[in-house]
PDB file of C-alpha atoms and ligand atoms in Angstrom:
ATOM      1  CA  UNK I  22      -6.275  -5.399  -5.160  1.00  0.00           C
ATOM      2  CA  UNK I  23      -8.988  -2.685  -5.853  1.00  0.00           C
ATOM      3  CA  UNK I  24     -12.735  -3.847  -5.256  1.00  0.00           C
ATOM      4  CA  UNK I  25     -12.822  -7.120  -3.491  1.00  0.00           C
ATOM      5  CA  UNK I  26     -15.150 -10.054  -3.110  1.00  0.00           C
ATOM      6  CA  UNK I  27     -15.131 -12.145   0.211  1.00  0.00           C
ATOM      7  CA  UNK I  28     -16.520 -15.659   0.874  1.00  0.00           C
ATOM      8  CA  UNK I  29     -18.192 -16.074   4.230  1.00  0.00           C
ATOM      9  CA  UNK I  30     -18.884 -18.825   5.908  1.00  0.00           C
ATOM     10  CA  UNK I  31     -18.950 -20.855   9.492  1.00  0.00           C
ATOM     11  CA  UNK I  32     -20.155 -24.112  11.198  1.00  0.00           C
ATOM     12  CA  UNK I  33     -23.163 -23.721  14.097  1.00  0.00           C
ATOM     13  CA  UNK I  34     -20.422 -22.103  16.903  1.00  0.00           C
ATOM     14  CA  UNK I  35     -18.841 -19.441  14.287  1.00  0.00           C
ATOM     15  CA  UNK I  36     -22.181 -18.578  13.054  1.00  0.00           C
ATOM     16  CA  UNK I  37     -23.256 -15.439  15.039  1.00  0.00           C
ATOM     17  CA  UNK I  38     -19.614 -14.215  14.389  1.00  0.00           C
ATOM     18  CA  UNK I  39     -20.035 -15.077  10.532  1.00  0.00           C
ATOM     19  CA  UNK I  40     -23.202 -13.000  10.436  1.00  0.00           C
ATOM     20  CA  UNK I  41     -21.275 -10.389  12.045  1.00  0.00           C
ATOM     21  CA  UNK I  42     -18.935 -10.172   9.736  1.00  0.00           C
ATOM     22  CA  UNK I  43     -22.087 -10.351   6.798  1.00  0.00           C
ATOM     23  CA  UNK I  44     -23.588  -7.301   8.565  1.00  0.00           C
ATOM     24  CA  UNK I  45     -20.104  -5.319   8.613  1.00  0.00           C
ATOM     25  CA  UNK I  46     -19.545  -6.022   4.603  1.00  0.00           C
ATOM     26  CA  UNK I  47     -22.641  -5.225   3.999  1.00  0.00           C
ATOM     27  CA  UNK I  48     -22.394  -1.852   5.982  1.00  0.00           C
ATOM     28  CA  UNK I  49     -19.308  -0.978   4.233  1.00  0.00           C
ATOM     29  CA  UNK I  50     -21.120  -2.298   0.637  1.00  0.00           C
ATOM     30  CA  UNK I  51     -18.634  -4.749   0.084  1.00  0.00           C
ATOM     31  CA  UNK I  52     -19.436  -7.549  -2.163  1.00  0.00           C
ATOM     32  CA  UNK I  53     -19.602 -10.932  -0.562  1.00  0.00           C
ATOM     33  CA  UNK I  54     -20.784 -14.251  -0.984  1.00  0.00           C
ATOM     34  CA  UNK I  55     -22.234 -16.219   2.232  1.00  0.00           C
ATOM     35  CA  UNK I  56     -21.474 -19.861   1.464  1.00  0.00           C
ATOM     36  CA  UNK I  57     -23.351 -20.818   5.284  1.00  0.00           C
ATOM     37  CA  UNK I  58     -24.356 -22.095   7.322  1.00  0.00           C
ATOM     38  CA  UNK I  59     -27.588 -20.409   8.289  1.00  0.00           C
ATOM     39  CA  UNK I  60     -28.371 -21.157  11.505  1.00  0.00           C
ATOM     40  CA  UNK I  61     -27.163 -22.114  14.648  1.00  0.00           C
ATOM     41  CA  UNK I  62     -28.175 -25.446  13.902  1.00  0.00           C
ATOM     42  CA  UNK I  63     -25.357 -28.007  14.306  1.00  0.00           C
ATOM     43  CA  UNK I  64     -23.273 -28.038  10.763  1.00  0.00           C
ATOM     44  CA  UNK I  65     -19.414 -29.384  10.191  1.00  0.00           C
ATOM     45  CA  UNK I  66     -16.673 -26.799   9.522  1.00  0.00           C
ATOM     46  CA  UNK I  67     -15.004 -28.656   6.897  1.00  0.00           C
ATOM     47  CA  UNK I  68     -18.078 -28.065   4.543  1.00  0.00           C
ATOM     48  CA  UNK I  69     -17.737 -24.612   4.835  1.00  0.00           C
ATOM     49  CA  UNK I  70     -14.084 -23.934   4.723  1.00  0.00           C
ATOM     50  CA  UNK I  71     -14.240 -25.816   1.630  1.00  0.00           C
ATOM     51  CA  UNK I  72     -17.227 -24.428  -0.217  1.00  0.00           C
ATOM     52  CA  UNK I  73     -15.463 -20.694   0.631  1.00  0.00           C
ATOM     53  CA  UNK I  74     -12.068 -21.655  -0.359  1.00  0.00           C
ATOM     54  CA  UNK I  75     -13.434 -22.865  -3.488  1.00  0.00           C
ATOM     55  CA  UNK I  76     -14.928 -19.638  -4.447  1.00  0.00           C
ATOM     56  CA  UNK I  77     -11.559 -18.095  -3.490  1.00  0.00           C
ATOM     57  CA  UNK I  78      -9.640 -20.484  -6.296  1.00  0.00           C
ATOM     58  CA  UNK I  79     -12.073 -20.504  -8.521  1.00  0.00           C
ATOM     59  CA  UNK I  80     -11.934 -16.728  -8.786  1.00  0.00           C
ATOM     60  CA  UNK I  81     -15.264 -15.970  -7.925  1.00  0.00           C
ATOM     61  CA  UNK I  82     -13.999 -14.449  -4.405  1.00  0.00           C
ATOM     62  CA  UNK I  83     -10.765 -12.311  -3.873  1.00  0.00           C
ATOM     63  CA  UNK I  84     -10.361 -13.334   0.351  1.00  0.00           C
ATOM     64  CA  UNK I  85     -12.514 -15.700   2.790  1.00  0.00           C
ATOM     65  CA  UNK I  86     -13.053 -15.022   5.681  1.00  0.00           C
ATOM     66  CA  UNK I  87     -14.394 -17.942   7.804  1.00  0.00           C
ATOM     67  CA  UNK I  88     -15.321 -18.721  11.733  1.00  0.00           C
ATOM     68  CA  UNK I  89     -15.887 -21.144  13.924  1.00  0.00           C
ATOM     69  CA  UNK I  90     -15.661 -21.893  17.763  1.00  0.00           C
ATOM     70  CA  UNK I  91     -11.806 -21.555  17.695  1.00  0.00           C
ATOM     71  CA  UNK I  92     -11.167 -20.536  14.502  1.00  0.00           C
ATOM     72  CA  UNK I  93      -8.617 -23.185  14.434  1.00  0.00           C
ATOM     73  CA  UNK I  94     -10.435 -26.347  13.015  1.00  0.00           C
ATOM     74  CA  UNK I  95     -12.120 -24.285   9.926  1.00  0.00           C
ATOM     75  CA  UNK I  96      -8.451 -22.554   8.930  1.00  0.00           C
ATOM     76  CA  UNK I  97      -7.161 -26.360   9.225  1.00  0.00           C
ATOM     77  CA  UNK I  98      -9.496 -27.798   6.430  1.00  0.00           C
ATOM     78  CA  UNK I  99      -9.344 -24.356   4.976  1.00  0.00           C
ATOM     79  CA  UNK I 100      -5.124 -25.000   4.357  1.00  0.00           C
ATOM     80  CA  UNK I 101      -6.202 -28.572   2.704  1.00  0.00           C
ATOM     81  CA  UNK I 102      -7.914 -26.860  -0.240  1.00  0.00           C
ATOM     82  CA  UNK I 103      -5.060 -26.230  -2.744  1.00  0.00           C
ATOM     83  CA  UNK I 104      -3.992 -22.347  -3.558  1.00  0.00           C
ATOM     84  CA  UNK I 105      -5.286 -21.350  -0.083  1.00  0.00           C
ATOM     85  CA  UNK I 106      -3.122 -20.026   2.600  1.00  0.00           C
ATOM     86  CA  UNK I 107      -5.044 -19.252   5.589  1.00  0.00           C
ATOM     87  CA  UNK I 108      -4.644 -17.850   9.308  1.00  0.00           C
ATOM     88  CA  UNK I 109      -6.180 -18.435  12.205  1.00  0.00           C
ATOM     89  CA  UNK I 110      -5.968 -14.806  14.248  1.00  0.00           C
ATOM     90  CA  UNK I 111      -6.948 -13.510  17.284  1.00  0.00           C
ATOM     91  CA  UNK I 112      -4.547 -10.438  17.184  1.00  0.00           C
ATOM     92  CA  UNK I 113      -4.346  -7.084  14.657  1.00  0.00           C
ATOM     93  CA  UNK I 114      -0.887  -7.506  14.337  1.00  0.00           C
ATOM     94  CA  UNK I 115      -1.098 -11.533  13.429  1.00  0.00           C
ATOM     95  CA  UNK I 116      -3.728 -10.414  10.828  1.00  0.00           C
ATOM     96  CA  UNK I 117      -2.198  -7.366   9.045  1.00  0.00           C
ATOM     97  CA  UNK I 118       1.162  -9.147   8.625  1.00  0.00           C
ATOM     98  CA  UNK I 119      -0.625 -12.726   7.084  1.00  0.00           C
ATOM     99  CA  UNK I 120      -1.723 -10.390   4.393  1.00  0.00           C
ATOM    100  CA  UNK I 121       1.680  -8.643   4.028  1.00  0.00           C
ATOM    101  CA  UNK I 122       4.088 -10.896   4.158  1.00  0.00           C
ATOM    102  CA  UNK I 123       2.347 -14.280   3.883  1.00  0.00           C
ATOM    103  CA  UNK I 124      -0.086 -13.108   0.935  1.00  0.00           C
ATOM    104  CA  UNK I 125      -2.726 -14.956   2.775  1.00  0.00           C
ATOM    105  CA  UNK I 126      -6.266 -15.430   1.370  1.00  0.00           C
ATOM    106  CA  UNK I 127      -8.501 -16.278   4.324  1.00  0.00           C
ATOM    107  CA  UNK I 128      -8.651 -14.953   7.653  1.00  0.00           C
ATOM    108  CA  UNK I 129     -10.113 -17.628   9.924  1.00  0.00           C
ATOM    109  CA  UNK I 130     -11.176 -16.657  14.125  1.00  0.00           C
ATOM    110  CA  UNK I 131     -13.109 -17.674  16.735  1.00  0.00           C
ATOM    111  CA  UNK I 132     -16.143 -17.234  17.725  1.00  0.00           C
ATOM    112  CA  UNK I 133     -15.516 -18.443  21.435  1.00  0.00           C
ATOM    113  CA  UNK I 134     -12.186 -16.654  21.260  1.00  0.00           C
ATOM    114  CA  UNK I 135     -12.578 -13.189  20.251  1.00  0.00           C
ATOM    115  CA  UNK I 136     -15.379 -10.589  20.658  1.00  0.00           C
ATOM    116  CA  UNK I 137     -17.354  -9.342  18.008  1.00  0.00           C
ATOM    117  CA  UNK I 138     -15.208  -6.004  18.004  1.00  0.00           C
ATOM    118  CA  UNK I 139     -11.179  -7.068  17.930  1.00  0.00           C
ATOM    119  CA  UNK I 140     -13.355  -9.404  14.669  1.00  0.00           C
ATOM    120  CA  UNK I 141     -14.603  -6.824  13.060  1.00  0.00           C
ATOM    121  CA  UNK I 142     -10.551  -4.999  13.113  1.00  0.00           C
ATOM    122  CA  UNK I 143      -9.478  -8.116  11.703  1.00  0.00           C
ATOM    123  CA  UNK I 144     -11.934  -8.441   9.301  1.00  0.00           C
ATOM    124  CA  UNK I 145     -10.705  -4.618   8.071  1.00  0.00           C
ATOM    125  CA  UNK I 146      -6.959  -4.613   8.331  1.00  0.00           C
ATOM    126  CA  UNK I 147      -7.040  -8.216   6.679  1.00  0.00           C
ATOM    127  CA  UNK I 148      -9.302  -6.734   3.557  1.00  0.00           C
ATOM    128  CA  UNK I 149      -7.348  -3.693   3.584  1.00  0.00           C
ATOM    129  CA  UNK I 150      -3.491  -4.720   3.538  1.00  0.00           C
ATOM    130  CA  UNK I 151      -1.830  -5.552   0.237  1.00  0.00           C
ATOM    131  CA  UNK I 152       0.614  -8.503  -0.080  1.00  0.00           C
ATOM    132  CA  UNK I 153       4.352  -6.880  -0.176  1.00  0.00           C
ATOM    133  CA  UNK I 154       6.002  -9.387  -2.656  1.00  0.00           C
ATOM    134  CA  UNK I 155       9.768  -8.959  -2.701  1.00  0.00           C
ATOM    135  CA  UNK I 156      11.578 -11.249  -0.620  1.00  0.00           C
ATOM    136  CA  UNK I 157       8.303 -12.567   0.713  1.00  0.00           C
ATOM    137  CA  UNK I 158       7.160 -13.888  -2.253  1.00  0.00           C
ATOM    138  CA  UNK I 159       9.701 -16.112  -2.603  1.00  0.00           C
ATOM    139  CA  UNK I 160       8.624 -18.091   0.648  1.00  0.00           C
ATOM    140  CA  UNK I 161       4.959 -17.967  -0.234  1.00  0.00           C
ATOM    141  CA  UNK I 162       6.265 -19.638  -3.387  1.00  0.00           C
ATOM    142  CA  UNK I 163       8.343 -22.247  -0.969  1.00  0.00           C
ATOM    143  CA  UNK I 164       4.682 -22.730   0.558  1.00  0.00           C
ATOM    144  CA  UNK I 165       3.342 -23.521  -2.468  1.00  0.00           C
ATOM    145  CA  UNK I 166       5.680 -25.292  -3.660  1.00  0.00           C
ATOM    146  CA  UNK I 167       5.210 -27.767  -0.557  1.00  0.00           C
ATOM    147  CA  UNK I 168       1.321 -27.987  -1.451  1.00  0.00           C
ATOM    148  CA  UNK I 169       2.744 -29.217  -5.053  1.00  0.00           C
ATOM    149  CA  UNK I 170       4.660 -32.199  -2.938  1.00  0.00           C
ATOM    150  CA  UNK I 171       8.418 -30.657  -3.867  1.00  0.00           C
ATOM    151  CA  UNK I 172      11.344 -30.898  -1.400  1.00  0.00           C
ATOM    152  CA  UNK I 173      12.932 -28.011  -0.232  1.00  0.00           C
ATOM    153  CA  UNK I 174      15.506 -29.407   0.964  1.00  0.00           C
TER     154      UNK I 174
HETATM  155  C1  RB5 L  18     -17.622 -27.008  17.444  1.00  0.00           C
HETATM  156  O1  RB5 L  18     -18.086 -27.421  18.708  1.00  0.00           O
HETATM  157  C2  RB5 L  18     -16.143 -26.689  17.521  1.00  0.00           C
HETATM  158  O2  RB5 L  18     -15.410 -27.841  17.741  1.00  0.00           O
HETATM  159  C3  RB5 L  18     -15.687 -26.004  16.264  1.00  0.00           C
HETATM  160  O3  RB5 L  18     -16.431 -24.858  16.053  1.00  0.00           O
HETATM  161  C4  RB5 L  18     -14.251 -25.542  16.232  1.00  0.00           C
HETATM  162  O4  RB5 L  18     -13.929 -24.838  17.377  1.00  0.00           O
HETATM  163  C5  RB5 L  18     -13.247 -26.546  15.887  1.00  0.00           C
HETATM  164  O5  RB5 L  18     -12.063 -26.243  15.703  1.00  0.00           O
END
């Protein structure tokens, strides 16, 4: 995918994970765009999954990469926003193979779920691990083609 752009963003309990993840990008100099929140001030998931997916269809951002206290809430809005497939992981493996064989887009964790150092591996082997097409592809395309309200069946 060669130089990428990644949308960041969180609600209140992802937050210090989110700036985590800001620090590490910007430590490694790669580009991203930090959609918020800002603070640890109480602020609603959905807003954020859907202001970084956004960025991720619209083409302004290649990945996103969002958190909040479970990582589970944010990747479900996240999935709502059409063209994104995101993944909720706590594991390397989980993350490495959502790239490979799922072709997924944003990496979503949690803040009260993970530590700040299994993140940070995610973060990398998600950023770092191309999509493998082939037979795969055709199933993302099943995927999408679900989002588009076709039957597979
Ligand atoms: C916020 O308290 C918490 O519910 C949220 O961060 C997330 O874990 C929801 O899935």
């Amino acid at each position: 995918m060669g130089v990428k752009t990644i949308a960041i963003g969180s609600d209140h309990a992802g937050y210090p994970l989110k700036e985590a993840v800001r620090a590490y990008l910007e430590e490694k100099g790669i580009g991203y765009i930090d959609v918020g929140c800002y603070s640890p001030k109480r602020f609603d998931y959905a807003i954020s999954a859907q202001k970084a997916c956004d960025k991720v269809v619209e083409g302004e951002a290649d990945l996103a990469i969002l958190c909040c206290g479970t990582g589970v809430g944010i990747s479900m809005a996240a999935n709502k926003v059409k063209g994104i497939r995101a993944c909720c992981c706590s594991d390397y493996f989980s993350a490495k193979y959502t790239r490979m064989h799922n072709d997924a887009n944003c990496l979503c964790m949690g803040d009260r779920v993970i530590g700040e150092g299994t993140a940070l591996e995610l973060v990398d082997v998600f950023i770092n691990t191309e999509f493998e097409g082939g037979r795969h592809q055709t199933r993302v395309d099943q995927i999408m083609a679900i989002e588009k309200g076709e039957k597979l069946y």
